[in-house]
Amino acid sequence: MKLFKSFFVLGLCISSVSIHASPLDLQKQFVDLMVDTHHFDRKVVESTLQKATKNQAILQSIAKPWEAKPWHQYYPIFLTEKRLTKGLAFWQTHQKTLARAEQETGVPAEIIVAIMGVETFYGAYLGKYSVLDALVTLGFHYPPRATFFRSELAQFFLLAKEENFDITQLKGSYAGAMGWGQFISSSYRHYAVDFDGDGVRDLLNNPEDVIGSVANYFKKHHWKANADIAFKAQVSGTQYPALLSKSLKYSHQWSQLQAAGVSITEANLSQEMSVKLFEFAQPDTKEYWVGLPNFYAITRYNHSPLYAMAVFQFSQQLKQGFNAATTAKVGH
């Protein structure tokens, strides 16, 4: 809650004076913020911003995110044999670290491995954009979410100072996410951990720190150890569509879904459990799933039910493959 409040206050500071302001005025306001609130040297902030370039490709990318695709076009991007093979190899290589992360946080190894696979194919695709360019472009030239990205730009300046990064050299996604787990600057500052004990929180080059940090992120977002994530559902009648919404908030209990014609066959859920009904489009039909609290936790990493479902289903493939390989090894 304190973290949310701090970001809320920072957002108010950045946005309250920026309505209808030009990009140049916004930059001046940003410089004032960094000087007055965070005690940066004015010339350093100004010279850093001057090194950034507005990138039209970034604006085009954020206007057409993968999450805008229907489910049947989205999931084949991530649920591939190549990604599964790479993920199982990564799990095997980092088995001890993953086991320690799971023991300390309650977050299963397969979820951590799935996140890293979906985000960057295990460090293979870390992003091609200058993080500084991305945050300046979106913070000063993308009105729909400019306030958020200016807040992230402030966090990026703070992160670079704290971690001794060269702020002009870091590469990442079009949205300014960095490293194997694609942490945005605020998440890096507040959830990254030094998991191998070398004194550095390195999410750019150190898989051990990434494993620990992804696990810590989910722990801080209320992951429930040894709890289910989602179940495929059957629907009937005319009441269940009223339960569908674009909001990710869980505003219904399982008993309410049952009363509206939703059922599952794989588990007996508590009547009072907070759940949400999700709809996923297939070419000629629709799938329905009941998301449990851990599914909501995945949407805290990326605010998309498509993303959360891809991570969940990929994690199940990984778990099945890893267990099969372990059983085969024991058999020999």
XYZ file of C-alpha atoms in Angstrom, residues 3-321:
319
model
C 4.363 1.601 -2.613
C 1.049 2.322 -4.339
C 0.723 5.591 -2.462
C 4.221 6.676 -3.407
C 3.543 6.019 -7.101
C 0.163 7.760 -6.803
C 1.769 10.863 -5.296
C 4.529 10.809 -7.914
C 1.898 10.500 -10.643
C -0.027 13.451 -9.239
C 3.149 15.527 -9.122
C 3.872 14.727 -12.747
C 0.316 14.991 -14.080
C -1.223 17.842 -12.110
C 0.750 20.454 -14.033
C 0.840 18.719 -17.396
C -2.695 18.950 -18.762
C -2.574 20.363 -22.310
C 1.154 21.093 -21.980
C 3.481 20.773 -24.969
C 6.232 18.110 -25.018
C 8.811 20.830 -24.369
C 6.852 22.154 -21.392
C 6.446 18.613 -20.081
C 10.190 18.084 -20.263
C 10.803 21.284 -18.316
C 8.308 20.150 -15.677
C 10.002 16.760 -15.535
C 13.409 18.356 -15.008
C 11.982 20.455 -12.177
C 10.516 17.329 -10.600
C 13.816 15.454 -10.710
C 15.659 18.438 -9.244
C 13.163 19.486 -6.587
C 11.853 16.083 -5.494
C 14.735 13.708 -6.193
C 17.656 16.153 -5.872
C 19.247 15.502 -9.251
C 21.593 18.002 -10.835
C 19.606 20.062 -13.329
C 22.299 20.028 -16.001
C 22.649 16.238 -15.750
C 18.921 15.674 -16.273
C 18.737 18.174 -19.117
C 21.768 16.755 -20.919
C 20.436 13.201 -20.507
C 17.077 14.119 -22.017
C 18.850 15.821 -24.908
C 20.513 12.493 -25.732
C 17.123 10.814 -26.165
C 15.397 10.541 -29.532
C 11.680 10.342 -30.245
C 11.136 6.969 -31.907
C 8.110 6.616 -34.167
C 8.449 2.817 -34.219
C 7.837 2.786 -30.468
C 4.606 4.732 -30.899
C 3.507 2.323 -33.618
C 4.324 -0.723 -31.472
C 2.426 0.418 -28.402
C -0.616 1.111 -30.580
C -0.706 -2.544 -31.708
C 0.218 -4.790 -28.763
C 0.122 -8.574 -29.092
C -2.508 -8.644 -26.359
C -4.966 -7.059 -28.804
C -5.085 -10.323 -30.770
C -7.775 -12.961 -30.133
C -6.671 -15.928 -28.037
C -6.396 -18.362 -30.954
C -3.885 -16.023 -32.632
C -2.112 -15.055 -29.419
C -1.234 -18.367 -27.797
C 0.625 -19.921 -30.788
C 3.193 -17.132 -30.447
C 4.253 -18.471 -27.053
C 3.195 -22.110 -26.762
C 5.740 -23.622 -29.131
C 7.869 -26.756 -29.073
C 10.993 -24.632 -29.419
C 10.144 -22.550 -26.352
C 9.254 -25.667 -24.379
C 12.569 -27.345 -25.236
C 14.490 -24.218 -24.264
C 12.505 -23.896 -21.047
C 13.147 -27.469 -19.966
C 16.862 -27.008 -20.609
C 16.833 -23.799 -18.560
C 15.002 -25.558 -15.720
C 17.517 -28.386 -15.740
C 20.467 -25.981 -15.682
C 19.071 -23.827 -12.870
C 17.245 -26.533 -10.943
C 18.818 -25.756 -7.554
C 18.193 -22.020 -7.822
C 14.587 -22.555 -8.882
C 14.029 -24.994 -6.023
C 15.414 -22.457 -3.538
C 13.219 -19.705 -4.955
C 10.161 -21.933 -4.675
C 11.037 -22.906 -1.117
C 11.546 -19.297 -0.027
C 8.573 -17.706 -1.796
C 6.071 -20.465 -2.537
C 6.126 -19.612 -6.253
C 6.467 -22.820 -8.316
C 9.483 -23.299 -10.547
C 7.291 -23.818 -13.602
C 5.727 -20.354 -13.219
C 9.133 -18.679 -12.959
C 10.443 -20.600 -15.966
C 7.287 -19.840 -17.956
C 7.553 -16.104 -17.272
C 11.164 -15.969 -18.447
C 10.308 -17.959 -21.554
C 7.327 -15.851 -22.535
C 9.102 -12.577 -21.801
C 12.482 -13.033 -23.500
C 12.943 -16.666 -24.610
C 15.403 -17.070 -21.725
C 17.421 -13.970 -22.418
C 17.562 -14.355 -26.193
C 15.351 -11.349 -26.939
C 15.964 -8.585 -24.426
C 14.649 -5.765 -26.596
C 16.221 -3.579 -29.230
C 15.131 -0.136 -28.097
C 16.995 2.371 -25.983
C 15.108 2.399 -22.682
C 15.744 6.126 -22.427
C 14.329 6.702 -25.918
C 11.304 4.534 -25.132
C 10.388 6.315 -21.911
C 11.014 9.782 -23.332
C 8.984 8.963 -26.447
C 6.044 7.597 -24.484
C 6.311 10.032 -21.600
C 6.251 13.153 -23.748
C 4.648 12.066 -27.034
C 1.983 9.453 -26.148
C -0.890 11.249 -24.372
C -3.004 8.148 -23.547
C -0.399 6.904 -21.043
C 2.078 9.755 -20.846
C 1.669 10.263 -17.103
C 2.538 6.637 -16.390
C 5.585 6.665 -18.633
C 6.890 9.938 -17.196
C 6.607 8.305 -13.798
C 8.601 5.354 -15.151
C 11.165 7.757 -16.613
C 11.644 9.227 -13.145
C 12.022 5.709 -11.768
C 14.546 4.964 -14.523
C 16.709 7.922 -13.515
C 16.579 6.741 -9.898
C 17.338 3.142 -10.876
C 20.327 4.125 -12.988
C 21.698 6.185 -10.115
C 21.166 3.429 -7.534
C 22.546 0.588 -9.659
C 25.267 2.642 -11.377
C 23.854 2.011 -14.859
C 24.791 4.044 -17.908
C 21.333 5.440 -18.545
C 21.994 5.987 -22.253
C 23.146 2.432 -22.975
C 20.391 0.196 -21.591
C 18.254 -1.654 -24.144
C 14.770 -3.014 -23.612
C 11.253 -3.302 -24.968
C 9.275 -0.564 -26.679
C 7.659 0.084 -23.277
C 10.984 0.401 -21.470
C 11.047 -3.037 -19.817
C 14.483 -4.526 -19.165
C 16.318 -7.779 -18.663
C 15.414 -11.462 -18.776
C 12.162 -10.856 -16.903
C 11.346 -7.541 -18.596
C 10.986 -5.497 -15.420
C 9.939 -1.887 -15.823
C 12.011 0.574 -13.818
C 9.655 0.829 -10.831
C 9.426 -2.958 -10.570
C 13.196 -3.303 -10.864
C 13.707 -0.843 -8.012
C 11.148 -2.375 -5.684
C 11.127 -6.116 -6.437
C 14.575 -7.045 -7.774
C 16.720 -9.077 -5.368
C 20.357 -10.117 -5.204
C 19.599 -13.833 -5.209
C 23.159 -15.116 -5.624
C 24.615 -12.856 -2.938
C 27.244 -11.101 -5.049
C 26.128 -7.644 -3.948
C 24.447 -6.723 -7.246
C 20.803 -6.942 -8.361
C 21.491 -7.883 -11.965
C 18.379 -8.625 -14.003
C 20.181 -7.938 -17.275
C 22.780 -10.711 -17.255
C 22.330 -12.906 -14.162
C 19.659 -15.645 -14.405
C 19.918 -16.383 -10.674
C 18.943 -12.841 -9.757
C 16.149 -12.961 -12.332
C 14.772 -16.195 -10.876
C 14.764 -14.768 -7.365
C 13.300 -11.458 -8.507
C 10.434 -12.980 -10.502
C 9.596 -15.152 -7.504
C 9.789 -12.152 -5.184
C 7.510 -10.157 -7.487
C 4.802 -12.802 -7.259
C 5.264 -13.223 -3.524
C 4.767 -9.482 -3.049
C 1.656 -9.697 -5.224
C 0.077 -12.284 -2.916
C 0.880 -15.550 -4.661
C -0.678 -18.413 -2.709
C 1.680 -21.370 -2.311
C 0.368 -24.799 -3.348
C -2.854 -23.281 -4.688
C -4.474 -23.761 -8.088
C -4.443 -21.111 -10.804
C -7.392 -21.646 -13.160
C -9.872 -24.271 -14.299
C -11.625 -24.734 -17.615
C -15.343 -24.136 -17.188
C -18.626 -25.143 -18.729
C -21.396 -22.568 -19.057
C -25.140 -22.853 -19.519
C -28.192 -20.652 -19.438
C -28.421 -16.919 -20.031
C -27.013 -15.396 -16.843
C -23.276 -16.094 -17.131
C -22.521 -13.383 -19.775
C -23.299 -10.753 -17.151
C -20.270 -11.995 -15.200
C -17.877 -11.232 -18.052
C -16.075 -7.897 -18.012
C -12.825 -6.362 -19.194
C -11.898 -5.501 -15.626
C -9.373 -7.846 -14.046
C -10.779 -7.305 -10.560
C -12.327 -10.309 -8.855
C -15.761 -9.083 -7.800
C -17.592 -12.420 -7.538
C -17.507 -15.492 -5.342
C -17.577 -19.021 -6.703
C -21.148 -19.504 -5.431
C -22.285 -16.606 -7.642
C -20.686 -18.129 -10.728
C -22.372 -21.447 -9.995
C -25.734 -19.743 -9.627
C -25.217 -18.122 -13.036
C -24.628 -21.445 -14.793
C -20.850 -21.869 -14.516
C -19.415 -25.246 -13.538
C -16.058 -27.018 -13.391
C -15.326 -30.713 -13.090
C -11.703 -30.698 -11.919
C -12.069 -29.365 -8.372
C -14.404 -28.473 -5.536
C -13.863 -24.794 -4.821
C -14.808 -22.981 -1.652
C -18.149 -21.238 -2.084
C -16.633 -18.000 -0.759
C -13.511 -18.038 -2.972
C -12.962 -14.888 -5.036
C -12.939 -15.894 -8.698
C -13.488 -14.450 -12.146
C -14.972 -15.864 -15.346
C -12.867 -15.346 -18.481
C -13.767 -15.867 -22.133
C -11.142 -16.816 -24.732
C -11.913 -16.769 -28.450
C -11.178 -19.817 -30.598
C -11.721 -19.760 -34.403
C -15.260 -21.164 -34.265
C -16.152 -21.150 -30.584
C -15.307 -19.701 -27.189
C -13.556 -21.199 -24.186
C -14.462 -20.279 -20.634
C -12.111 -20.424 -17.677
C -12.477 -19.666 -13.997
C -9.506 -17.686 -12.744
C -8.485 -18.149 -9.113
C -6.433 -15.691 -6.999
C -3.119 -16.957 -8.421
C -4.350 -16.229 -11.946
C -4.970 -12.677 -10.796
C -1.396 -12.588 -9.460
C -0.086 -13.402 -12.949
C -2.067 -10.469 -14.343
C -0.110 -8.220 -11.976
C 2.975 -9.020 -14.054
C 1.195 -8.117 -17.292
C -2.344 -6.749 -17.129
C -3.767 -9.114 -19.729
C -5.815 -12.292 -19.263
C -4.336 -13.564 -22.556
C -0.848 -13.184 -21.127
C -1.810 -14.852 -17.859
C -3.420 -17.784 -19.667
C -0.390 -18.233 -21.934
C 1.918 -18.255 -18.901
C -0.354 -20.689 -17.070
C -0.687 -23.133 -19.957
C 3.027 -22.930 -20.760
C 3.832 -23.595 -17.100
C 1.726 -26.757 -17.221
C 3.589 -27.961 -20.316
C 6.887 -27.266 -18.568
C 5.839 -29.070 -15.401
C 4.667 -32.113 -17.342
C 7.860 -32.201 -19.403
